[in-house]
PDB file of C-alpha atoms and ligand atoms in Angstrom:
ATOM      1  CA  MET C  57      13.992 -50.997  75.099  1.00  0.00           C
ATOM      2  CA  ILE C  58      17.697 -50.794  74.188  1.00  0.00           C
ATOM      3  CA  LEU C  59      19.280 -53.394  72.714  1.00  0.00           C
ATOM      4  CA  ILE C  60      23.091 -54.213  71.083  1.00  0.00           C
ATOM      5  CA  LEU C  61      23.580 -56.833  68.523  1.00  0.00           C
ATOM      6  CA  LEU C  62      26.634 -58.979  68.617  1.00  0.00           C
ATOM      7  CA  GLY C  63      28.178 -61.397  66.402  1.00  0.00           C
ATOM      8  CA  ALA C  64      30.718 -61.449  63.363  1.00  0.00           C
ATOM      9  CA  PRO C  65      29.671 -60.249  59.763  1.00  0.00           C
ATOM     10  CA  GLY C  66      27.380 -61.842  57.931  1.00  0.00           C
ATOM     11  CA  VAL C  67      25.792 -63.893  61.097  1.00  0.00           C
ATOM     12  CA  GLY C  68      21.983 -61.872  60.502  1.00  0.00           C
ATOM     13  CA  LYS C  69      22.513 -58.626  62.677  1.00  0.00           C
ATOM     14  CA  GLY C  70      20.740 -56.626  59.780  1.00  0.00           C
ATOM     15  CA  THR C  71      18.246 -59.088  58.878  1.00  0.00           C
ATOM     16  CA  GLN C  72      17.317 -59.557  62.869  1.00  0.00           C
ATOM     17  CA  GLY C  73      17.533 -55.815  63.636  1.00  0.00           C
ATOM     18  CA  GLU C  74      14.904 -54.835  60.889  1.00  0.00           C
ATOM     19  CA  LEU C  75      12.515 -57.153  62.130  1.00  0.00           C
ATOM     20  CA  ILE C  76      12.662 -56.499  65.413  1.00  0.00           C
ATOM     21  CA  ALA C  77      12.620 -52.718  64.761  1.00  0.00           C
ATOM     22  CA  LYS C  78       9.565 -53.538  62.930  1.00  0.00           C
ATOM     23  CA  GLU C  79       7.742 -55.826  65.849  1.00  0.00           C
ATOM     24  CA  TYR C  80       8.938 -53.493  68.801  1.00  0.00           C
ATOM     25  CA  GLY C  81       8.570 -50.301  66.814  1.00  0.00           C
ATOM     26  CA  ILE C  82      12.354 -48.769  67.528  1.00  0.00           C
ATOM     27  CA  PRO C  83      14.880 -47.872  65.140  1.00  0.00           C
ATOM     28  CA  GLN C  84      17.584 -49.598  63.912  1.00  0.00           C
ATOM     29  CA  ILE C  85      21.293 -47.928  63.922  1.00  0.00           C
ATOM     30  CA  SER C  86      23.628 -49.764  62.121  1.00  0.00           C
ATOM     31  CA  THR C  87      27.004 -47.948  61.946  1.00  0.00           C
ATOM     32  CA  GLY C  88      27.760 -49.655  58.805  1.00  0.00           C
ATOM     33  CA  ASP C  89      24.787 -48.411  57.140  1.00  0.00           C
ATOM     34  CA  ILE C  90      25.527 -44.549  58.087  1.00  0.00           C
ATOM     35  CA  LEU C  91      28.910 -44.768  56.983  1.00  0.00           C
ATOM     36  CA  ARG C  92      27.792 -46.779  53.864  1.00  0.00           C
ATOM     37  CA  LYS C  93      24.979 -43.670  53.209  1.00  0.00           C
ATOM     38  CA  GLU C  94      28.026 -40.978  54.241  1.00  0.00           C
ATOM     39  CA  VAL C  95      30.466 -42.962  51.565  1.00  0.00           C
ATOM     40  CA  LYS C  96      27.732 -42.767  48.529  1.00  0.00           C
ATOM     41  CA  GLU C  97      27.180 -38.866  49.702  1.00  0.00           C
ATOM     42  CA  GLY C  98      31.102 -38.239  49.282  1.00  0.00           C
ATOM     43  CA  SER C  99      30.975 -36.221  52.517  1.00  0.00           C
ATOM     44  CA  ALA C 100      34.095 -36.031  54.727  1.00  0.00           C
ATOM     45  CA  LEU C 101      33.305 -38.458  56.949  1.00  0.00           C
ATOM     46  CA  GLY C 102      32.367 -40.929  54.211  1.00  0.00           C
ATOM     47  CA  LYS C 103      36.180 -40.585  52.556  1.00  0.00           C
ATOM     48  CA  GLU C 104      37.528 -40.569  55.669  1.00  0.00           C
ATOM     49  CA  ALA C 105      35.464 -44.117  56.331  1.00  0.00           C
ATOM     50  CA  LYS C 106      35.649 -45.682  52.700  1.00  0.00           C
ATOM     51  CA  LYS C 107      39.797 -46.202  53.625  1.00  0.00           C
ATOM     52  CA  TYR C 108      39.079 -48.096  56.433  1.00  0.00           C
ATOM     53  CA  MET C 109      36.286 -50.253  54.759  1.00  0.00           C
ATOM     54  CA  ASP C 110      37.368 -51.143  52.001  1.00  0.00           C
ATOM     55  CA  SER C 111      39.792 -53.440  53.367  1.00  0.00           C
ATOM     56  CA  GLY C 112      37.571 -54.494  55.844  1.00  0.00           C
ATOM     57  CA  ALA C 113      39.235 -53.116  58.821  1.00  0.00           C
ATOM     58  CA  LEU C 114      37.790 -50.721  61.119  1.00  0.00           C
ATOM     59  CA  VAL C 115      37.097 -47.209  61.451  1.00  0.00           C
ATOM     60  CA  PRO C 116      38.166 -45.416  64.173  1.00  0.00           C
ATOM     61  CA  ASP C 117      36.794 -45.375  67.623  1.00  0.00           C
ATOM     62  CA  ASP C 118      36.729 -41.539  67.904  1.00  0.00           C
ATOM     63  CA  VAL C 119      34.670 -41.323  64.419  1.00  0.00           C
ATOM     64  CA  ILE C 120      32.413 -43.657  65.428  1.00  0.00           C
ATOM     65  CA  VAL C 121      31.265 -42.434  68.978  1.00  0.00           C
ATOM     66  CA  GLY C 122      30.804 -38.827  67.844  1.00  0.00           C
ATOM     67  CA  MET C 123      28.732 -40.096  65.260  1.00  0.00           C
ATOM     68  CA  MET C 124      26.425 -42.270  67.295  1.00  0.00           C
ATOM     69  CA  GLU C 125      26.142 -39.846  70.614  1.00  0.00           C
ATOM     70  CA  ASN C 126      24.647 -37.365  68.197  1.00  0.00           C
ATOM     71  CA  ARG C 127      21.819 -40.384  66.478  1.00  0.00           C
ATOM     72  CA  ILE C 128      20.939 -41.932  69.802  1.00  0.00           C
ATOM     73  CA  LYS C 129      19.964 -38.265  70.655  1.00  0.00           C
ATOM     74  CA  GLU C 130      17.295 -37.976  67.542  1.00  0.00           C
ATOM     75  CA  ASP C 131      13.304 -38.042  68.463  1.00  0.00           C
ATOM     76  CA  ASP C 132      13.057 -41.546  67.169  1.00  0.00           C
ATOM     77  CA  CYS C 133      14.812 -43.300  69.602  1.00  0.00           C
ATOM     78  CA  LYS C 134      12.870 -42.271  72.800  1.00  0.00           C
ATOM     79  CA  ASN C 135      11.445 -45.684  73.364  1.00  0.00           C
ATOM     80  CA  GLY C 136      14.560 -47.400  72.583  1.00  0.00           C
ATOM     81  CA  PHE C 137      17.054 -48.055  69.709  1.00  0.00           C
ATOM     82  CA  ILE C 138      19.031 -51.560  67.860  1.00  0.00           C
ATOM     83  CA  LEU C 139      21.977 -50.874  67.821  1.00  0.00           C
ATOM     84  CA  ASP C 140      23.605 -53.203  64.869  1.00  0.00           C
ATOM     85  CA  GLY C 141      27.425 -53.211  64.612  1.00  0.00           C
ATOM     86  CA  PHE C 142      28.089 -50.913  67.600  1.00  0.00           C
ATOM     87  CA  PRO C 143      29.663 -51.205  69.813  1.00  0.00           C
ATOM     88  CA  ARG C 144      32.771 -52.857  68.095  1.00  0.00           C
ATOM     89  CA  THR C 145      35.335 -52.610  70.522  1.00  0.00           C
ATOM     90  CA  VAL C 146      35.825 -52.302  74.093  1.00  0.00           C
ATOM     91  CA  ALA C 147      36.680 -48.949  73.586  1.00  0.00           C
ATOM     92  CA  GLN C 148      33.274 -48.401  71.976  1.00  0.00           C
ATOM     93  CA  ALA C 149      31.868 -50.740  74.741  1.00  0.00           C
ATOM     94  CA  GLU C 150      33.184 -47.884  77.288  1.00  0.00           C
ATOM     95  CA  ALA C 151      32.095 -44.585  75.504  1.00  0.00           C
ATOM     96  CA  LEU C 152      28.300 -46.201  74.966  1.00  0.00           C
ATOM     97  CA  ASP C 153      27.961 -46.755  78.799  1.00  0.00           C
ATOM     98  CA  VAL C 154      29.258 -43.380  79.284  1.00  0.00           C
ATOM     99  CA  MET C 155      26.503 -42.116  76.708  1.00  0.00           C
ATOM    100  CA  LEU C 156      23.826 -44.301  77.940  1.00  0.00           C
ATOM    101  CA  GLU C 157      24.531 -43.019  81.323  1.00  0.00           C
ATOM    102  CA  LYS C 158      24.863 -39.263  80.765  1.00  0.00           C
ATOM    103  CA  ASN C 159      21.108 -39.540  78.830  1.00  0.00           C
ATOM    104  CA  GLY C 160      19.878 -41.551  81.975  1.00  0.00           C
ATOM    105  CA  LEU C 161      19.474 -44.905  79.423  1.00  0.00           C
ATOM    106  CA  LYS C 162      19.513 -48.349  80.570  1.00  0.00           C
ATOM    107  CA  LEU C 163      20.895 -51.254  78.384  1.00  0.00           C
ATOM    108  CA  ASP C 164      18.643 -53.985  78.474  1.00  0.00           C
ATOM    109  CA  LYS C 165      20.258 -56.692  76.391  1.00  0.00           C
ATOM    110  CA  VAL C 166      22.496 -57.906  74.549  1.00  0.00           C
ATOM    111  CA  LEU C 167      22.053 -60.919  72.172  1.00  0.00           C
ATOM    112  CA  LEU C 168      24.932 -62.677  70.587  1.00  0.00           C
ATOM    113  CA  ILE C 169      24.007 -64.259  67.323  1.00  0.00           C
ATOM    114  CA  ASP C 170      26.465 -67.525  66.645  1.00  0.00           C
ATOM    115  CA  VAL C 171      27.208 -68.853  62.989  1.00  0.00           C
ATOM    116  CA  PRO C 172      29.910 -71.506  62.325  1.00  0.00           C
ATOM    117  CA  LYS C 173      32.648 -69.102  59.618  1.00  0.00           C
ATOM    118  CA  ASP C 174      31.697 -71.542  56.304  1.00  0.00           C
ATOM    119  CA  GLU C 175      28.371 -70.782  56.849  1.00  0.00           C
ATOM    120  CA  ILE C 176      28.849 -66.618  57.259  1.00  0.00           C
ATOM    121  CA  ILE C 177      31.884 -67.258  54.029  1.00  0.00           C
ATOM    122  CA  ASP C 178      28.733 -68.409  51.870  1.00  0.00           C
ATOM    123  CA  ARG C 179      26.016 -65.837  53.125  1.00  0.00           C
ATOM    124  CA  LEU C 180      28.675 -62.663  53.240  1.00  0.00           C
ATOM    125  CA  THR C 181      29.504 -63.786  49.139  1.00  0.00           C
ATOM    126  CA  GLY C 182      25.923 -64.200  48.275  1.00  0.00           C
ATOM    127  CA  ARG C 183      24.515 -60.869  49.541  1.00  0.00           C
ATOM    128  CA  ARG C 184      23.128 -58.745  47.055  1.00  0.00           C
ATOM    129  CA  VAL C 185      22.116 -55.894  48.286  1.00  0.00           C
ATOM    130  CA  CYS C 186      19.687 -53.138  46.992  1.00  0.00           C
ATOM    131  CA  SER C 187      21.643 -49.884  45.419  1.00  0.00           C
ATOM    132  CA  LYS C 188      18.642 -47.325  46.385  1.00  0.00           C
ATOM    133  CA  CYS C 189      16.769 -48.573  49.088  1.00  0.00           C
ATOM    134  CA  GLY C 190      19.685 -50.391  50.955  1.00  0.00           C
ATOM    135  CA  ALA C 191      17.110 -53.571  51.322  1.00  0.00           C
ATOM    136  CA  VAL C 192      19.451 -57.048  51.712  1.00  0.00           C
ATOM    137  CA  TYR C 193      18.558 -60.130  50.132  1.00  0.00           C
ATOM    138  CA  HIS C 194      20.477 -63.833  49.265  1.00  0.00           C
ATOM    139  CA  ILE C 195      21.322 -65.001  46.329  1.00  0.00           C
ATOM    140  CA  LYS C 196      20.212 -68.645  47.351  1.00  0.00           C
ATOM    141  CA  ASN C 197      18.922 -68.529  51.278  1.00  0.00           C
ATOM    142  CA  ASN C 198      16.578 -65.031  50.678  1.00  0.00           C
ATOM    143  CA  PRO C 199      16.530 -64.703  46.866  1.00  0.00           C
ATOM    144  CA  PRO C 200      14.688 -61.139  45.184  1.00  0.00           C
ATOM    145  CA  LYS C 201      11.391 -62.149  42.535  1.00  0.00           C
ATOM    146  CA  ARG C 202      13.056 -61.021  39.535  1.00  0.00           C
ATOM    147  CA  ASP C 203      17.037 -61.561  39.236  1.00  0.00           C
ATOM    148  CA  GLY C 204      19.235 -58.802  40.308  1.00  0.00           C
ATOM    149  CA  VAL C 205      16.038 -56.270  40.831  1.00  0.00           C
ATOM    150  CA  CYS C 206      14.376 -54.967  44.704  1.00  0.00           C
ATOM    151  CA  ASP C 207      11.533 -56.389  45.570  1.00  0.00           C
ATOM    152  CA  LYS C 208      10.306 -53.584  47.623  1.00  0.00           C
ATOM    153  CA  CYS C 209      11.583 -50.652  45.390  1.00  0.00           C
ATOM    154  CA  GLY C 210      12.562 -52.211  42.035  1.00  0.00           C
ATOM    155  CA  GLY C 211      16.408 -50.984  42.181  1.00  0.00           C
ATOM    156  CA  GLU C 212      19.190 -52.641  40.930  1.00  0.00           C
ATOM    157  CA  LEU C 213      20.982 -55.238  43.030  1.00  0.00           C
ATOM    158  CA  ILE C 214      24.700 -54.851  43.646  1.00  0.00           C
ATOM    159  CA  GLN C 215      27.403 -56.906  45.799  1.00  0.00           C
ATOM    160  CA  ARG C 216      28.725 -54.764  48.477  1.00  0.00           C
ATOM    161  CA  SER C 217      32.649 -53.915  47.944  1.00  0.00           C
ATOM    162  CA  ASP C 218      33.377 -55.306  51.524  1.00  0.00           C
ATOM    163  CA  ASP C 219      31.769 -59.109  50.269  1.00  0.00           C
ATOM    164  CA  THR C 220      34.629 -60.281  48.416  1.00  0.00           C
ATOM    165  CA  LYS C 221      35.995 -63.240  49.417  1.00  0.00           C
ATOM    166  CA  GLU C 222      39.747 -62.037  50.509  1.00  0.00           C
ATOM    167  CA  VAL C 223      37.808 -58.977  52.543  1.00  0.00           C
ATOM    168  CA  VAL C 224      35.215 -60.716  54.053  1.00  0.00           C
ATOM    169  CA  GLU C 225      38.695 -62.714  55.764  1.00  0.00           C
ATOM    170  CA  ASN C 226      40.047 -60.215  56.460  1.00  0.00           C
ATOM    171  CA  ARG C 227      36.927 -58.624  58.405  1.00  0.00           C
ATOM    172  CA  LEU C 228      36.357 -61.921  60.265  1.00  0.00           C
ATOM    173  CA  ASN C 229      39.858 -61.406  61.807  1.00  0.00           C
ATOM    174  CA  VAL C 230      38.731 -58.361  62.808  1.00  0.00           C
ATOM    175  CA  TYR C 231      35.840 -59.263  64.174  1.00  0.00           C
ATOM    176  CA  GLU C 232      38.037 -62.321  66.192  1.00  0.00           C
ATOM    177  CA  LYS C 233      40.813 -59.742  67.469  1.00  0.00           C
ATOM    178  CA  SER C 234      38.802 -56.605  68.717  1.00  0.00           C
ATOM    179  CA  THR C 235      35.054 -57.045  69.148  1.00  0.00           C
ATOM    180  CA  MET C 236      35.322 -60.919  70.529  1.00  0.00           C
ATOM    181  CA  PRO C 237      36.410 -59.248  73.672  1.00  0.00           C
ATOM    182  CA  LEU C 238      32.940 -58.130  74.254  1.00  0.00           C
ATOM    183  CA  ILE C 239      31.397 -61.350  74.575  1.00  0.00           C
ATOM    184  CA  GLU C 240      33.059 -61.503  78.137  1.00  0.00           C
ATOM    185  CA  TYR C 241      32.614 -57.284  78.876  1.00  0.00           C
ATOM    186  CA  TYR C 242      28.666 -58.104  78.276  1.00  0.00           C
ATOM    187  CA  GLU C 243      28.973 -62.224  80.037  1.00  0.00           C
ATOM    188  CA  LYS C 244      30.069 -60.184  83.079  1.00  0.00           C
ATOM    189  CA  THR C 245      26.685 -57.546  83.074  1.00  0.00           C
ATOM    190  CA  LYS C 246      24.685 -60.947  83.076  1.00  0.00           C
ATOM    191  CA  LYS C 247      23.090 -58.810  80.113  1.00  0.00           C
ATOM    192  CA  LEU C 248      24.344 -61.325  77.267  1.00  0.00           C
ATOM    193  CA  VAL C 249      22.353 -63.564  75.661  1.00  0.00           C
ATOM    194  CA  LYS C 250      23.013 -66.110  72.729  1.00  0.00           C
ATOM    195  CA  ILE C 251      20.909 -67.168  69.740  1.00  0.00           C
ATOM    196  CA  ASP C 252      22.094 -69.990  67.540  1.00  0.00           C
ATOM    197  CA  GLY C 253      21.908 -68.270  64.396  1.00  0.00           C
ATOM    198  CA  LEU C 254      21.903 -71.168  61.612  1.00  0.00           C
ATOM    199  CA  GLY C 255      18.312 -71.448  59.940  1.00  0.00           C
ATOM    200  CA  ASP C 256      15.645 -69.935  58.425  1.00  0.00           C
ATOM    201  CA  ILE C 257      15.771 -66.195  58.942  1.00  0.00           C
ATOM    202  CA  ASN C 258      12.253 -66.588  60.095  1.00  0.00           C
ATOM    203  CA  GLU C 259      12.798 -69.809  62.744  1.00  0.00           C
ATOM    204  CA  ILE C 260      15.735 -67.255  64.032  1.00  0.00           C
ATOM    205  CA  PHE C 261      13.095 -64.261  64.931  1.00  0.00           C
ATOM    206  CA  SER C 262      10.867 -66.752  66.333  1.00  0.00           C
ATOM    207  CA  LYS C 263      13.823 -67.367  69.012  1.00  0.00           C
ATOM    208  CA  VAL C 264      14.755 -63.788  69.365  1.00  0.00           C
ATOM    209  CA  LYS C 265      11.291 -62.991  70.398  1.00  0.00           C
ATOM    210  CA  ALA C 266      10.851 -65.269  72.895  1.00  0.00           C
ATOM    211  CA  VAL C 267      14.395 -64.011  74.484  1.00  0.00           C
ATOM    212  CA  LEU C 268      12.811 -60.529  74.097  1.00  0.00           C
ATOM    213  CA  GLY C 269       9.497 -61.076  75.420  1.00  0.00           C
TER     214      GLY C 269
HETATM  215  P1  AP5 P 563      28.686 -53.569  58.781  1.00  0.00           P
HETATM  216  O1  AP5 P 563      27.761 -53.282  57.647  1.00  0.00           O
HETATM  217  O2  AP5 P 563      27.970 -53.742  60.056  1.00  0.00           O
HETATM  218  O3  AP5 P 563      29.360 -55.334  58.032  1.00  0.00           O
HETATM  219  P2  AP5 P 563      29.527 -56.299  59.612  1.00  0.00           P
HETATM  220  O4  AP5 P 563      28.871 -56.137  61.225  1.00  0.00           O
HETATM  221  O5  AP5 P 563      30.602 -56.674  58.722  1.00  0.00           O
HETATM  222  O6  AP5 P 563      27.667 -57.016  59.119  1.00  0.00           O
HETATM  223  P3  AP5 P 563      26.928 -57.341  57.773  1.00  0.00           P
HETATM  224  O7  AP5 P 563      26.217 -56.310  57.644  1.00  0.00           O
HETATM  225  O8  AP5 P 563      28.119 -57.737  56.778  1.00  0.00           O
HETATM  226  O9  AP5 P 563      26.179 -58.178  58.430  1.00  0.00           O
HETATM  227  P4  AP5 P 563      25.020 -59.074  59.637  1.00  0.00           P
HETATM  228  O10 AP5 P 563      25.458 -59.500  60.399  1.00  0.00           O
HETATM  229  O11 AP5 P 563      24.424 -57.392  59.289  1.00  0.00           O
HETATM  230  O12 AP5 P 563      24.555 -59.768  58.242  1.00  0.00           O
HETATM  231  P5  AP5 P 563      22.618 -59.969  57.474  1.00  0.00           P
HETATM  232  O13 AP5 P 563      21.535 -59.548  58.004  1.00  0.00           O
HETATM  233  O14 AP5 P 563      23.700 -58.957  56.196  1.00  0.00           O
HETATM  234  O15 AP5 P 563      30.000 -52.578  58.731  1.00  0.00           O
HETATM  235  C1  AP5 P 563      30.405 -53.057  57.092  1.00  0.00           C
HETATM  236  C2  AP5 P 563      32.052 -52.420  57.810  1.00  0.00           C
HETATM  237  O16 AP5 P 563      31.828 -50.566  58.298  1.00  0.00           O
HETATM  238  C3  AP5 P 563      33.032 -52.599  58.871  1.00  0.00           C
HETATM  239  O17 AP5 P 563      33.783 -53.417  58.304  1.00  0.00           O
HETATM  240  C4  AP5 P 563      33.687 -51.180  59.541  1.00  0.00           C
HETATM  241  O18 AP5 P 563      34.976 -50.957  58.215  1.00  0.00           O
HETATM  242  C5  AP5 P 563      32.903 -50.210  59.462  1.00  0.00           C
HETATM  243  N1  AP5 P 563      32.616 -50.079  60.875  1.00  0.00           N
HETATM  244  C6  AP5 P 563      30.543 -50.493  60.813  1.00  0.00           C
HETATM  245  N2  AP5 P 563      30.499 -50.071  62.344  1.00  0.00           N
HETATM  246  C7  AP5 P 563      31.578 -50.411  63.129  1.00  0.00           C
HETATM  247  C8  AP5 P 563      31.886 -49.868  63.494  1.00  0.00           C
HETATM  248  N3  AP5 P 563      31.235 -49.968  65.384  1.00  0.00           N
HETATM  249  N4  AP5 P 563      33.635 -49.502  64.635  1.00  0.00           N
HETATM  250  C9  AP5 P 563      34.472 -49.335  62.928  1.00  0.00           C
HETATM  251  N5  AP5 P 563      33.755 -49.055  62.105  1.00  0.00           N
HETATM  252  C10 AP5 P 563      32.701 -49.805  62.159  1.00  0.00           C
HETATM  253  O19 AP5 P 563      22.988 -60.965  56.700  1.00  0.00           O
HETATM  254  C11 AP5 P 563      23.931 -61.635  55.467  1.00  0.00           C
HETATM  255  C12 AP5 P 563      23.857 -62.376  54.412  1.00  0.00           C
HETATM  256  O20 AP5 P 563      23.321 -63.880  55.424  1.00  0.00           O
HETATM  257  C13 AP5 P 563      22.142 -61.973  53.559  1.00  0.00           C
HETATM  258  O21 AP5 P 563      22.477 -61.606  52.329  1.00  0.00           O
HETATM  259  C14 AP5 P 563      21.126 -62.138  54.305  1.00  0.00           C
HETATM  260  O22 AP5 P 563      20.427 -62.616  53.127  1.00  0.00           O
HETATM  261  C15 AP5 P 563      21.772 -63.484  54.844  1.00  0.00           C
HETATM  262  N6  AP5 P 563      20.890 -64.423  56.085  1.00  0.00           N
HETATM  263  C16 AP5 P 563      20.796 -63.502  57.027  1.00  0.00           C
HETATM  264  N7  AP5 P 563      20.326 -64.250  58.268  1.00  0.00           N
HETATM  265  C17 AP5 P 563      20.237 -65.780  57.066  1.00  0.00           C
HETATM  266  C18 AP5 P 563      20.114 -66.609  57.211  1.00  0.00           C
HETATM  267  N8  AP5 P 563      19.275 -67.204  58.823  1.00  0.00           N
HETATM  268  N9  AP5 P 563      19.794 -67.791  56.822  1.00  0.00           N
HETATM  269  C19 AP5 P 563      20.621 -67.369  55.128  1.00  0.00           C
HETATM  270  N10 AP5 P 563      21.114 -66.378  55.053  1.00  0.00           N
HETATM  271  C20 AP5 P 563      20.743 -65.792  55.972  1.00  0.00           C
END
């Protein structure tokens, strides 16, 4: 199964992607996670990407497309994969079409998760992530057992630098301008399914499973 998770920042793409990956045994490929790892390691790609990520702007298409071309050829993608945060522009979607065709692959579904703006701001400003393993929490909706400590690995929980109110507003503007045109792009393929992302995490996951079968 090849799946795209589409939706504004903070709608729960990462959260649902992780659950889908476990249930269906296919990897979740998050461009945001890959870029953050590069930033942490201080690689050339990471240094370049950080300039854009800190303000909530998009990393240039050619950088992202090159990165994804290599990733989907890896062994763990043989039985399919979940794209979380890619594509994010029409140019990236067109590049993905070419990539899939070149590799004899076919896109199955695009899940568009929809959440109102006020809730998005609350979710993102309340999000905490593990500095060691990357696990995602929310101070109210999905809190860790011990304040500031990751349940999974004991690592310290931190706030992402792009989860401040100011940067979140910019990320939402960028989403509207650059990524929303993808809704029409994928509606034309008849592969787009809209999911109401309001409700608790397991409730949303039940809706996702009903769509994926
Ligand atoms: P990226 O990391 O992809 O960020 P994003 O798309 O903005 O998405 P988020 O990770 O913020 O949100 P999410 O939808 O995964 O929500 P989550 O599940 O965590 O990208 C970061 C940056 O990298 C970009 O700004 C850009 O610079 C660059 N980049 C990445 N991809 C790129 C690309 N293709 N092209 C160019 N640049 C790119 O949930 C959010 C919070 O809500 C969590 O705290 C969670 O616990 C909570 N939550 C989740 N579900 C629920 C629920 N149902 N109810 C209540 N709370 C919930």
